[in-house]
Coordinates of C-alpha atoms in Angstrom, one line a residue:
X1 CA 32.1 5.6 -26.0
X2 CA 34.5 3.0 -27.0
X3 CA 33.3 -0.5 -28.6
X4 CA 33.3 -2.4 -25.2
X5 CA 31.3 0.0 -23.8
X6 CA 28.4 0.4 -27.0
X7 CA 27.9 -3.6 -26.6
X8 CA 27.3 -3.7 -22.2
X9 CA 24.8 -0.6 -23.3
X10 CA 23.2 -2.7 -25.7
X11 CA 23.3 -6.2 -23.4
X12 CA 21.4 -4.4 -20.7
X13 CA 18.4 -2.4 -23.3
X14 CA 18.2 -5.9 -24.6
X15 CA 17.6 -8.0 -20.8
X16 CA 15.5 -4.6 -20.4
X17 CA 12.9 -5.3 -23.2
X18 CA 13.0 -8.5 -22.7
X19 CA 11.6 -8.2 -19.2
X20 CA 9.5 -6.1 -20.7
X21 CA 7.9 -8.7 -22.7
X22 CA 8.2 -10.8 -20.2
X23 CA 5.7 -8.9 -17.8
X24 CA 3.7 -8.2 -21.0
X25 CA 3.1 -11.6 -21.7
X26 CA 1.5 -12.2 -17.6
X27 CA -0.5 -9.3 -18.1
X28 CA 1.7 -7.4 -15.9
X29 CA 0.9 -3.6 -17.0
X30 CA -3.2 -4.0 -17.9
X31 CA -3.5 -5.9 -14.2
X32 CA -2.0 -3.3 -12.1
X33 CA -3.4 -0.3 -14.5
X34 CA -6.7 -1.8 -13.6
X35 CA -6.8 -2.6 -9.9
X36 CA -5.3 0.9 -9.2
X37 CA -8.1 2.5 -10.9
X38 CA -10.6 0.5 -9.0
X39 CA -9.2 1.2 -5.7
X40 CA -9.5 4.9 -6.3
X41 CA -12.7 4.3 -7.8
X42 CA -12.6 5.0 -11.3
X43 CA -14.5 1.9 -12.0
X44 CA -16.7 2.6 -14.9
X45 CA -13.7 3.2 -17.9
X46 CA -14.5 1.0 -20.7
X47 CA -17.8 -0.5 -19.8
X48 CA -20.6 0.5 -21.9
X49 CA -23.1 2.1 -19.4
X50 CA -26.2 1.3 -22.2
X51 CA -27.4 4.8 -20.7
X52 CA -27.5 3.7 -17.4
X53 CA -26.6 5.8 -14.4
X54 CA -23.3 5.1 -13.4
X55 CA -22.7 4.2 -9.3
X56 CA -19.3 3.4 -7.7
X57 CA -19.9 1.3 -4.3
X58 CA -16.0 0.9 -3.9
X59 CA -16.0 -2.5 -2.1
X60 CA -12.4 -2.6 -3.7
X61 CA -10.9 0.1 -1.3
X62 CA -12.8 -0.9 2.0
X63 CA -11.4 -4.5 1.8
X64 CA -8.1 -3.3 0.6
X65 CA -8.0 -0.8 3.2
X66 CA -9.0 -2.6 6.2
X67 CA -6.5 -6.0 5.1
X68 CA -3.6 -3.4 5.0
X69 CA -4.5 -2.3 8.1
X70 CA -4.7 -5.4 9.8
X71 CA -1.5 -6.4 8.8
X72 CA 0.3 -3.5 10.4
X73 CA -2.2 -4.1 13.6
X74 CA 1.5 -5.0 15.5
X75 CA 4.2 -3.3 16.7
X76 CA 7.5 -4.1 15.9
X77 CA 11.4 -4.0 17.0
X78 CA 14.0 -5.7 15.1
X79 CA 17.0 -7.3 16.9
X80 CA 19.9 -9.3 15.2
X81 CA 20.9 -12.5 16.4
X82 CA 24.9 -13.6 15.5
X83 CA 25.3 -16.8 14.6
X84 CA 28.8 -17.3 15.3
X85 CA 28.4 -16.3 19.0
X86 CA 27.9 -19.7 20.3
X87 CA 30.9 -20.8 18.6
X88 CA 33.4 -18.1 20.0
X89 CA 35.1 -19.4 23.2
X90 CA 36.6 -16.0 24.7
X91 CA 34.7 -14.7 27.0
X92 CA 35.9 -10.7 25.9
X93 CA 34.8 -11.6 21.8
X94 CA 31.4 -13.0 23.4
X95 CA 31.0 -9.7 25.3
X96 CA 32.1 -8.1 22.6
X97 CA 29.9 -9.4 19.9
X98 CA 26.5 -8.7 22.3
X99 CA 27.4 -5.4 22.2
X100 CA 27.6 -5.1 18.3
X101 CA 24.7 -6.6 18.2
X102 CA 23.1 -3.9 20.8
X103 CA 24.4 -1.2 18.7
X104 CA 23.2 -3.0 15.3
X105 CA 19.4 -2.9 17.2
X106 CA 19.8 0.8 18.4
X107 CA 21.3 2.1 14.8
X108 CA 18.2 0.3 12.6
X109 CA 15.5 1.2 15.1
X110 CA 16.8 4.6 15.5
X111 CA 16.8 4.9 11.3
X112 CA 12.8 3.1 11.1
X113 CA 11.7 6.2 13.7
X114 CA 13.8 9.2 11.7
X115 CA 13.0 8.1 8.4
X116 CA 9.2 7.5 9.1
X117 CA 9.4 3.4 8.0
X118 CA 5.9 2.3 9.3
X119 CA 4.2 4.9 6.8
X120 CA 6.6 3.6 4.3
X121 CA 5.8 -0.3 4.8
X122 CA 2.1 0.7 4.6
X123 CA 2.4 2.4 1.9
X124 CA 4.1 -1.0 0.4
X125 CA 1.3 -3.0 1.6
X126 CA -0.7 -0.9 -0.4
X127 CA 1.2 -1.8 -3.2
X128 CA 1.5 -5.0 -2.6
X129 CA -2.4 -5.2 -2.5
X130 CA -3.0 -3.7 -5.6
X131 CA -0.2 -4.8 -8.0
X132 CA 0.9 -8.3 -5.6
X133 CA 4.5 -7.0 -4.6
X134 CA 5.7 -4.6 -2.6
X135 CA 9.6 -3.4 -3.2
X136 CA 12.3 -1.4 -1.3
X137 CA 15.3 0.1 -2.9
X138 CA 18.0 1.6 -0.9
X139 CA 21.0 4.2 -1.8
X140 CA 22.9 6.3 -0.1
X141 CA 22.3 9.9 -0.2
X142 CA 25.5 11.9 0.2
X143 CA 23.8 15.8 0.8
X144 CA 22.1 14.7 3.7
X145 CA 23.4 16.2 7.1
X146 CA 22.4 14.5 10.3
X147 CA 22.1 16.3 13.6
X148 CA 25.1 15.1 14.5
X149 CA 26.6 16.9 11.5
X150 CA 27.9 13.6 9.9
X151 CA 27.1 14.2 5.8
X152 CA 25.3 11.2 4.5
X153 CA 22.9 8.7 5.2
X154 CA 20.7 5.7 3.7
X155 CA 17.6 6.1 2.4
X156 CA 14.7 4.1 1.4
X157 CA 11.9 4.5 -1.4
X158 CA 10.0 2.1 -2.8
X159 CA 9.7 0.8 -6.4
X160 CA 6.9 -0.6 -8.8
X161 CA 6.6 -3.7 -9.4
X162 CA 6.2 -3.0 -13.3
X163 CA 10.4 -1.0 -13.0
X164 CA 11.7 -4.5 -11.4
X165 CA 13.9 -6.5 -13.8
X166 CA 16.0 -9.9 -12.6
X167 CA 17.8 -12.0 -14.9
X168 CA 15.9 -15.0 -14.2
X169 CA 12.2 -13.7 -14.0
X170 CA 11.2 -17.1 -12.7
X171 CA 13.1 -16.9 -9.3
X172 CA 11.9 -14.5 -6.4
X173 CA 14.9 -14.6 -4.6
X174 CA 16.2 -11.3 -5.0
X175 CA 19.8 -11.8 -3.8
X176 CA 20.3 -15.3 -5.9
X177 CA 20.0 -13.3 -9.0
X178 CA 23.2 -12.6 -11.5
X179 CA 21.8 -9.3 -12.0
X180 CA 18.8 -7.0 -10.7
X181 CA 17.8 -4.2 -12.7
X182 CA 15.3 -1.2 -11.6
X183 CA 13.8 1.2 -14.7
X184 CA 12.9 5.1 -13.8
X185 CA 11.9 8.0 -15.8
X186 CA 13.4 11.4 -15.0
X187 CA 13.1 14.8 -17.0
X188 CA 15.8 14.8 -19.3
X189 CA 17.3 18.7 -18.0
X190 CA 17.9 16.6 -14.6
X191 CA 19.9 13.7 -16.3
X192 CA 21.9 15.7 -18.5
X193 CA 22.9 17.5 -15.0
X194 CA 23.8 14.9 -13.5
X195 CA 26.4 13.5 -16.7
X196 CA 27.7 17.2 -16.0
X197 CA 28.2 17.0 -12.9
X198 CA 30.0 13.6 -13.3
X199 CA 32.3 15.5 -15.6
X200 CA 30.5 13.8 -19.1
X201 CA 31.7 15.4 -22.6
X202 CA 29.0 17.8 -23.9
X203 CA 29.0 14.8 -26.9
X204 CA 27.9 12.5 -24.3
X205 CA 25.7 14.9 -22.4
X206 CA 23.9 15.3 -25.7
X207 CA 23.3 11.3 -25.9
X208 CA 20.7 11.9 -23.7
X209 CA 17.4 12.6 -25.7
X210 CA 13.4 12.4 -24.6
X211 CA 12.1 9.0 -25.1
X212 CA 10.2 8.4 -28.2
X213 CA 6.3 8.9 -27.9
X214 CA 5.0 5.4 -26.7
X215 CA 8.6 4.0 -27.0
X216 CA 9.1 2.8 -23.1
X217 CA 5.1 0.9 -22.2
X218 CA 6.5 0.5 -18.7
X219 CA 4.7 3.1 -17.2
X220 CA 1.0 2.1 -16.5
X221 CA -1.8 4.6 -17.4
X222 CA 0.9 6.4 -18.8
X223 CA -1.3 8.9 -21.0
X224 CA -3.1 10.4 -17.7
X225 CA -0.1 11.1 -15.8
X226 CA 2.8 12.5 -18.5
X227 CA 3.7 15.7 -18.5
X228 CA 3.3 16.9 -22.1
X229 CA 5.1 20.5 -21.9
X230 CA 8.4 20.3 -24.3
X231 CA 10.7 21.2 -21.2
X232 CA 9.8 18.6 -19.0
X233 CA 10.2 15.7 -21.1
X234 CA 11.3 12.2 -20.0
X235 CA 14.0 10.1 -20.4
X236 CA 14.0 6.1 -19.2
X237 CA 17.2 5.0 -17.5
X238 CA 18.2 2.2 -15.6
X239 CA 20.1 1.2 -12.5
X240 CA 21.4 -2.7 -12.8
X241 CA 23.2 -4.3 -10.0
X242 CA 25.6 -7.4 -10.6
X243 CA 28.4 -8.9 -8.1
X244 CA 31.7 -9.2 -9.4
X245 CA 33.9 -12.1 -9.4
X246 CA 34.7 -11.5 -5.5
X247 CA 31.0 -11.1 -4.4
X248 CA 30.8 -7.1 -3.9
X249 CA 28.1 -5.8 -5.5
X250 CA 28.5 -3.2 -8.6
X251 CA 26.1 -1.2 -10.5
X252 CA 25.9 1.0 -13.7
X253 CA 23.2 3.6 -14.6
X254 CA 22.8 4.5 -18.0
X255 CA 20.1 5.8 -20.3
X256 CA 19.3 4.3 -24.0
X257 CA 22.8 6.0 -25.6
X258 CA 25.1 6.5 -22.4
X259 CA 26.5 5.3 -19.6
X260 CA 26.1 7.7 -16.7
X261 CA 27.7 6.3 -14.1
X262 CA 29.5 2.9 -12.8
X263 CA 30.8 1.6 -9.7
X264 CA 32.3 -1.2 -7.7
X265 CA 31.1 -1.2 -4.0
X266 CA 31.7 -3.2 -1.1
X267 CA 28.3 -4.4 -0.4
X268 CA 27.3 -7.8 0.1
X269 CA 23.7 -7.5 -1.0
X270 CA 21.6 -6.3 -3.3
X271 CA 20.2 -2.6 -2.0
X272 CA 17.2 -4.0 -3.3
X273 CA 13.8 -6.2 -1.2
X274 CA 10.6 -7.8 -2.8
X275 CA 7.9 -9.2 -0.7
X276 CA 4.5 -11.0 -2.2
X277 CA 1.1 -10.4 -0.9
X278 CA 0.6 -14.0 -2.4
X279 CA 3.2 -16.1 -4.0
X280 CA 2.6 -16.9 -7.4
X281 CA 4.4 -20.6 -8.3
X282 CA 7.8 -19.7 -10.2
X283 CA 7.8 -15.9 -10.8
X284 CA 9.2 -13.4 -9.5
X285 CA 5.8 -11.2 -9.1
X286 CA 3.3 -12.5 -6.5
X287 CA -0.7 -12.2 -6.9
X288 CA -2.9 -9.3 -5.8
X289 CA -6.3 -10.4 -4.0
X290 CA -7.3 -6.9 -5.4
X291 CA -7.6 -9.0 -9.1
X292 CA -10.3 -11.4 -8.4
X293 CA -12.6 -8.9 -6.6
X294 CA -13.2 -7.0 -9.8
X295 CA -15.5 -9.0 -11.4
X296 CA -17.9 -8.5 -8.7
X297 CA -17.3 -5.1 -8.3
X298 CA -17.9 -5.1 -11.9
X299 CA -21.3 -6.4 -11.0
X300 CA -22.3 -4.8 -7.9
X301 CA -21.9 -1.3 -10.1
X302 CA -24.3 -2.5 -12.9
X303 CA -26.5 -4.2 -10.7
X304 CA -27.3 -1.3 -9.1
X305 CA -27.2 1.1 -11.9
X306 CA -30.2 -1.2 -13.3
X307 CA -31.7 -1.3 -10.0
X308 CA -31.5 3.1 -10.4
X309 CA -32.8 3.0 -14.1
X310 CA -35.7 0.7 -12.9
X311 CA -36.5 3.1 -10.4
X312 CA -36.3 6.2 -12.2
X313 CA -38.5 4.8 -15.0
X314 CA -41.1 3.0 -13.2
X315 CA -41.6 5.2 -9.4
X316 CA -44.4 6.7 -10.4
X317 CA -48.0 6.1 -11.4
X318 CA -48.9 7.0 -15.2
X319 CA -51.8 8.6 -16.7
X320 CA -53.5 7.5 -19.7
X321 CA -56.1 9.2 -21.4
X322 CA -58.8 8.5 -24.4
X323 CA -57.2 11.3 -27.2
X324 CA -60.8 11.2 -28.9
X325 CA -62.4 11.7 -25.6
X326 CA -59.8 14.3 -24.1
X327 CA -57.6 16.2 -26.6
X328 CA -55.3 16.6 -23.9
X329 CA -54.6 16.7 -20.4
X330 CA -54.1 19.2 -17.9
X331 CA -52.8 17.5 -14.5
X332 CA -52.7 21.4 -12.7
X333 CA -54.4 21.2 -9.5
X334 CA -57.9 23.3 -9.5
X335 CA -58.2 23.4 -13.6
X336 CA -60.9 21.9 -15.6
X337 CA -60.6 19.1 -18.1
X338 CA -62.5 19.3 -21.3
X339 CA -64.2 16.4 -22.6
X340 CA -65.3 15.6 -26.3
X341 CA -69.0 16.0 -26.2
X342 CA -71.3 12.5 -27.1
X343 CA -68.8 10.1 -25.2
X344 CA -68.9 8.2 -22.1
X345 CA -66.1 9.4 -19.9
X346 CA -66.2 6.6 -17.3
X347 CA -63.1 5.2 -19.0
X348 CA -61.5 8.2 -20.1
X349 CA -58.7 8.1 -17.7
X350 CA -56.9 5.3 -15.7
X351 CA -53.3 5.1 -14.1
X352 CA -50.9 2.6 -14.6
X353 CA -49.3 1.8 -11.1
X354 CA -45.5 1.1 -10.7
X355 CA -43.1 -1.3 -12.3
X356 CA -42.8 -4.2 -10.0
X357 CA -38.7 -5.4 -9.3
X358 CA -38.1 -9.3 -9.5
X359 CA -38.2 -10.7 -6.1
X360 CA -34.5 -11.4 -4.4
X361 CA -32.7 -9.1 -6.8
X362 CA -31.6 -7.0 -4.0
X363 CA -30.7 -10.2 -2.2
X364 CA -28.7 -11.7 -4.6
X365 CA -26.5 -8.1 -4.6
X366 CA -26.8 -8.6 -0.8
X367 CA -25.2 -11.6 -1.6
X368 CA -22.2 -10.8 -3.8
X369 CA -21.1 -7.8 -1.1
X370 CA -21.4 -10.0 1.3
X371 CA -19.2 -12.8 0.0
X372 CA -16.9 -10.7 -1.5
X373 CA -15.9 -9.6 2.3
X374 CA -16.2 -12.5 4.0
X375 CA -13.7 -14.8 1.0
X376 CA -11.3 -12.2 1.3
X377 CA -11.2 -11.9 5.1
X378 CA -12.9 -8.8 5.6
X379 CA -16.3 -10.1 7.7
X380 CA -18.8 -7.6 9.5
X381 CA -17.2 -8.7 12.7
X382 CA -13.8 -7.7 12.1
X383 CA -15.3 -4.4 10.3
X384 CA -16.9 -3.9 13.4
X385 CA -19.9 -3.7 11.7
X386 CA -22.0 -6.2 13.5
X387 CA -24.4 -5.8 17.0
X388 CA -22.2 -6.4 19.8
X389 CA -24.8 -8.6 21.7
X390 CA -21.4 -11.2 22.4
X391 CA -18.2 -9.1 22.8
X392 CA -16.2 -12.6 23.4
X393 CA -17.8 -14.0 20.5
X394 CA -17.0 -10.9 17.9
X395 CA -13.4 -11.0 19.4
X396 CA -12.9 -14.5 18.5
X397 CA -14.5 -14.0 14.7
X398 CA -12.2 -11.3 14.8
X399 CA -9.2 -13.5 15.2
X400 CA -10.4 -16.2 13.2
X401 CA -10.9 -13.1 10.3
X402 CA -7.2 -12.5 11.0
X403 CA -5.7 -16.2 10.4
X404 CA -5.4 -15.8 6.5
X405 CA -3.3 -13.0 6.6
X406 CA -0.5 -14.5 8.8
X407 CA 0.9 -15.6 5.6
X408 CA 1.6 -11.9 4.4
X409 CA 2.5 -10.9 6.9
X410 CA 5.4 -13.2 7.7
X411 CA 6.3 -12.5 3.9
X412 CA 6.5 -8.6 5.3
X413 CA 8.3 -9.8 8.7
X414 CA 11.1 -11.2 6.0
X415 CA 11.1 -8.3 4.2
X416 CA 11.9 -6.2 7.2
X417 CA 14.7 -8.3 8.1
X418 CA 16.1 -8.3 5.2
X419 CA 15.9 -4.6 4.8
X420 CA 18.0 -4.3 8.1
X421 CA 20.8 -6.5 6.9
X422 CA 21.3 -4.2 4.3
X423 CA 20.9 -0.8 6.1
X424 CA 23.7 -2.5 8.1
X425 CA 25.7 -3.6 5.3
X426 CA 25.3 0.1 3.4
X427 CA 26.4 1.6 6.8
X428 CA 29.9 -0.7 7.1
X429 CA 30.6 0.5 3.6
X430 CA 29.4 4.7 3.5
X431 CA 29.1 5.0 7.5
X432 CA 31.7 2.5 8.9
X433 CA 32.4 5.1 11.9
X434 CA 29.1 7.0 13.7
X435 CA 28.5 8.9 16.6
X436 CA 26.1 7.6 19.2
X437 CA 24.1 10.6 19.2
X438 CA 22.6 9.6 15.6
X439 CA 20.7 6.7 17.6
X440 CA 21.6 6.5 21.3
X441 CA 21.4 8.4 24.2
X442 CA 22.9 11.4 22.6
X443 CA 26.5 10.8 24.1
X444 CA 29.1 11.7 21.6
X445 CA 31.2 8.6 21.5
X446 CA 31.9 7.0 17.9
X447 CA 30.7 3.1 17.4
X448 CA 32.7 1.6 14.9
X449 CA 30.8 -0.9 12.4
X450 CA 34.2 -2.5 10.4
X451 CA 34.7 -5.3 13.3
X452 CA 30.6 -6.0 12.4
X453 CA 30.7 -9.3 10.2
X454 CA 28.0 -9.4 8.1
X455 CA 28.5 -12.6 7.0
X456 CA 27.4 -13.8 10.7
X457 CA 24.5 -11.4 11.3
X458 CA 20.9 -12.1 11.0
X459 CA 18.2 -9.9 11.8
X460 CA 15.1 -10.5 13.5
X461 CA 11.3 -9.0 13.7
X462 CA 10.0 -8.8 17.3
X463 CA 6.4 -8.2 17.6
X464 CA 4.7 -6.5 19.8
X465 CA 2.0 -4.9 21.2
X466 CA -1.5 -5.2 18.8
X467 CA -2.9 -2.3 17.3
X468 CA -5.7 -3.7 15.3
X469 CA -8.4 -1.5 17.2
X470 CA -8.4 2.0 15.6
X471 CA -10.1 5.0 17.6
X472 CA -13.1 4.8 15.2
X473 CA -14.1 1.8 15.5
X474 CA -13.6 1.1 18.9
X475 CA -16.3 4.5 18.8
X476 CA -18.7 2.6 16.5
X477 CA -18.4 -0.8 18.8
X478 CA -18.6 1.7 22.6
X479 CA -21.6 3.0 20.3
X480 CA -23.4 0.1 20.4
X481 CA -22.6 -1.2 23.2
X482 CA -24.3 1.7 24.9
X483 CA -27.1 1.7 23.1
X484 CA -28.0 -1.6 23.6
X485 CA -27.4 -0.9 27.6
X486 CA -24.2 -2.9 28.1
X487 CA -22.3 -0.4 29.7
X488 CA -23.3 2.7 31.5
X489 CA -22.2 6.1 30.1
X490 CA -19.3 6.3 32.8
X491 CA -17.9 3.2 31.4
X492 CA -17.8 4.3 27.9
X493 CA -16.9 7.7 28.8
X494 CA -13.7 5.8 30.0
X495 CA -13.0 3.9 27.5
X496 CA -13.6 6.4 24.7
X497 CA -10.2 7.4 22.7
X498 CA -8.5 10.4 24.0
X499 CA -9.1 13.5 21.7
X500 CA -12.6 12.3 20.5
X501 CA -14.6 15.0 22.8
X502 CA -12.6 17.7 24.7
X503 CA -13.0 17.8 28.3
X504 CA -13.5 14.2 28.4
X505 CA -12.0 14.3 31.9
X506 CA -14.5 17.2 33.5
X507 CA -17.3 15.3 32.2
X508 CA -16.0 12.3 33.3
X509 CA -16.0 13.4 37.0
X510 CA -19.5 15.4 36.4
X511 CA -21.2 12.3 35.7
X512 CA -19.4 10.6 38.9
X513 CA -20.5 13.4 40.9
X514 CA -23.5 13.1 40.0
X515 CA -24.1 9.2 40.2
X516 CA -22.6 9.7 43.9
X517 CA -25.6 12.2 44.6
X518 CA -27.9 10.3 43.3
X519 CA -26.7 7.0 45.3
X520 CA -26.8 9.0 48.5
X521 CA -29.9 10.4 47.7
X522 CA -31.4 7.2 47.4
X523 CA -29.8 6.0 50.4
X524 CA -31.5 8.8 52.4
X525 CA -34.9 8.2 50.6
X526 CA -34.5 4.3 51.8
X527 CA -33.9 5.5 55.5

């Protein structure tokens, strides 16, 4: 490794730690180590239980759970509008430029069904939840074979927040910055394959050493999750994107003491997409709702663990007895109690009844649940957890539940978009030719993607149908509804989700055959 090389290595470990510091100093690492641990419930690390039992009602992970969900209530296509089409005046480029744009739709809709994107965007929002950003990276993988036998396609992962370096920290435009860098960890036997296979020196291949014990505090939590056997230690490296002085995007990945690999592509973006759940006023990261619930899950816990202790301790009636009147005291049923003789045993014995709680305690924890849920969006009505005495009425809380989260979810909408930009700017560079069979109607003509200008393309979310109603709680709400007499048991029959009770169809007519019995056995009675 020559001179020039030793001091880029050294430029990028130093932006490295400084970002580093950087996300230390916002309490990056201890926020999202903590609000992942709530949301799986392990809610109790660090706080002194003073003996106490120790209860997790994980508020945290119902909220979190149900505001992820309503976020991905919609369906959604994405089309691409071009904005030099109005500006073209032959009619043949116009024609033509409609049906890149038909293709551009088919190719990234065909790639969000194959590669399974709406589990991948939840699991994002999920992220996004619990750490405030959710982020996308993609790459092309060259040992992938499509069906139609094509080697090679784009993928997509996503990335923590806390392995997301920019060189200006400050700005959360992604494709603005000079240089975006994304930290890993991989066993070191895998790297040291990989500098082989890239044809490395066995000098160079033996640069790359396990990371010093505590040396890399990027990964949260880190002591629960490492692997400590010898031959499956960990290396960091790093993967940092910069445009060269043309605009086309290169990248270098290197560990601490080599350079692995680097590469001048001819992408226009970034391969990499941030979203907020909230935005957080000049940074990079945005905020996580999952932060400010944790004080009162905090309490909810303890509040009821002293509620529990209270209740253990005082339950039950005591006995106390006179010790000079009655050595001691047999409570078994049947037996006979000896008494000192010469005493008067009218006040021998006495109970003490139970402890008595302070009035509204179990209010005021009432309270806090309450609250919690309704500030962060997540009300009884839209849990479906309320009487449906007035279904228009529950609908409309429902929607006015929903309002808040329009914000994140048009910071997901733009996320989307710009993901398809750069699947469509990845496949002009490592797919410029492709069969129509990899996203059409199986034909086995070849679209070509070079005359596709990227520089004119913009993507766009179209949303569709709602989903928000899952199958159990439109049971729970069909539940009550019945029980309350507000539908007959042929209607909910009808509406019930399919798959909930087999043979739903023969009961279905059973019941009709029945009711039409009935009615014309009343009819007769009548005549």
């Amino acid at each position: 490794m020559n001179k020039q090389q030793k001091e880029e290595l050294a430029s990028i470990w130093d932006s490295y730690e400084c970002g580093k510091q950087f996300k230390s100093r916002m309490g990056l690492y201890a926020r999202v180590a903590e609000n992942e641990r709530f949301f799986r419930g392990d809610q109790w690390r660090g706080i002194d239980s003073e003996g106490l039992p120790m209860p997790v009602f994980n508020i945290v992970r119902r909220i979190a759970t149900y505001l992820v969900s309503s976020v991905m209530s919609y369906s959604i296509k994405i089309g691409f509008d071009d904005c030099a089409l109005l500006l073209r005046d032959d009619s043949n480029a116009k024609r033509r430029a409609y049906e890149n744009l038909d293709t551009l739709s088919k190719l990234v809709n065909d790639r969000w069904e194959r590669q399974g994107m709406e589990k991948i965007f939840r699991d994002a929002l999920t992220d996004a939840i619990l750490t405030g950003d959710g982020i996308f990276y993609c790459w092309f993988d060259g040992n992938m074979v499509s069906d139609a036998g094509y080697r090679g396609d784009i993928r997509t992962s996503l990335i923590d927040n806390v392995d997301l370096f920019a060189a200006d920290m400050n700005n959360p435009d992604i494709q603005s910055q000079d240089y975006v860098m994304l930290s890993g960890r991989c066993p070191v036997s895998k790297l040291r394959a990989e500098a082989e296979k890239r044809g490395m020196p066995e000098s160079g291949i033996a640069l790359i050493v396990p990371d010093e014990k505590d040396a890399d505090s990027s990964s949260y939590d880190n002591d629960l999750y490492e692997n400590t056997d010898s031959s499956a230690q960990k290396a960091t490296y790093i993967i940092r994107f910069f445009r060269d002085e043309n605009g086309f995007v290169c990248f270098e990945k290197c560990t601490r003491n080599l350079i692995l690999q680097k590469e001048r592509t001819g992408l226009r973006y970034y391969p990499v997409v941030c979203f907020n759940w909230g935005q957080t006023k000049h940074c990079l990261h945005g905020s996580s709702p999952v932060s400010e619930m944790i004080g009162n899950q905090k309490y909810i816990n303890k509040a009821f663990a002293m509620e529990m202790k209270h209740m253990i301790d005082t339950a039950f009636s005591k006995v106390i007895y006179d010790k000079r009147l009655i050595p001691e005291w047999n409570n078994e049923v049947g037996q006979a109690i000896g008494v000192m003789s010469g005493g008067d045993v009218s006040g021998a014995v006495t109970t003490v009844g139970v402890g008595q709680m302070q009035d509204g305690y179990i209010e005021i924890i009432d309270r806090v649940i309450t609250y919690t849920k309704e500030l962060e969006g997540a009300t009884e009505a839209a849990l479906g957890e309320v009487d449906p005495t007035n279904t228009s009425a529950i609908l409309a809380l429902r929607e006015c539940a929903d309002l808040p989260l329009d914000t994140v979810r048009a910071n997901l909408y733009h996320a989307i978009e710009e993901l398809a930009v750069i699947w469509v700017d990845m496949a002009k560079e490592y797919m410029p030719k492709v069969m129509k069979c990899m996203f059409s109607d199986r034909t086995s003509a070849e679209l070509d993607l070079t005359s596709v200008s990227i520089d004119d393309i913009s993507a766009k979310v179209q949303i569709g149908s709602s989903r928000r109603y899952s199958s159990s709680l439109m049971m729970s709400t069909l539940n009550l509804l019945l029980e309350q007499g507000h539908i007959s048991f042929e209607q909910y029959l009808e509406m019930l989700p399919d798959g909930v009770i087999e043979g739903k169809e023969l009961l279905l007519r059973k019941v009709r055959t029945d009711k039409k019995e009935k009615e014309a056995t009343d009819g007769d009675g009548n005549e």
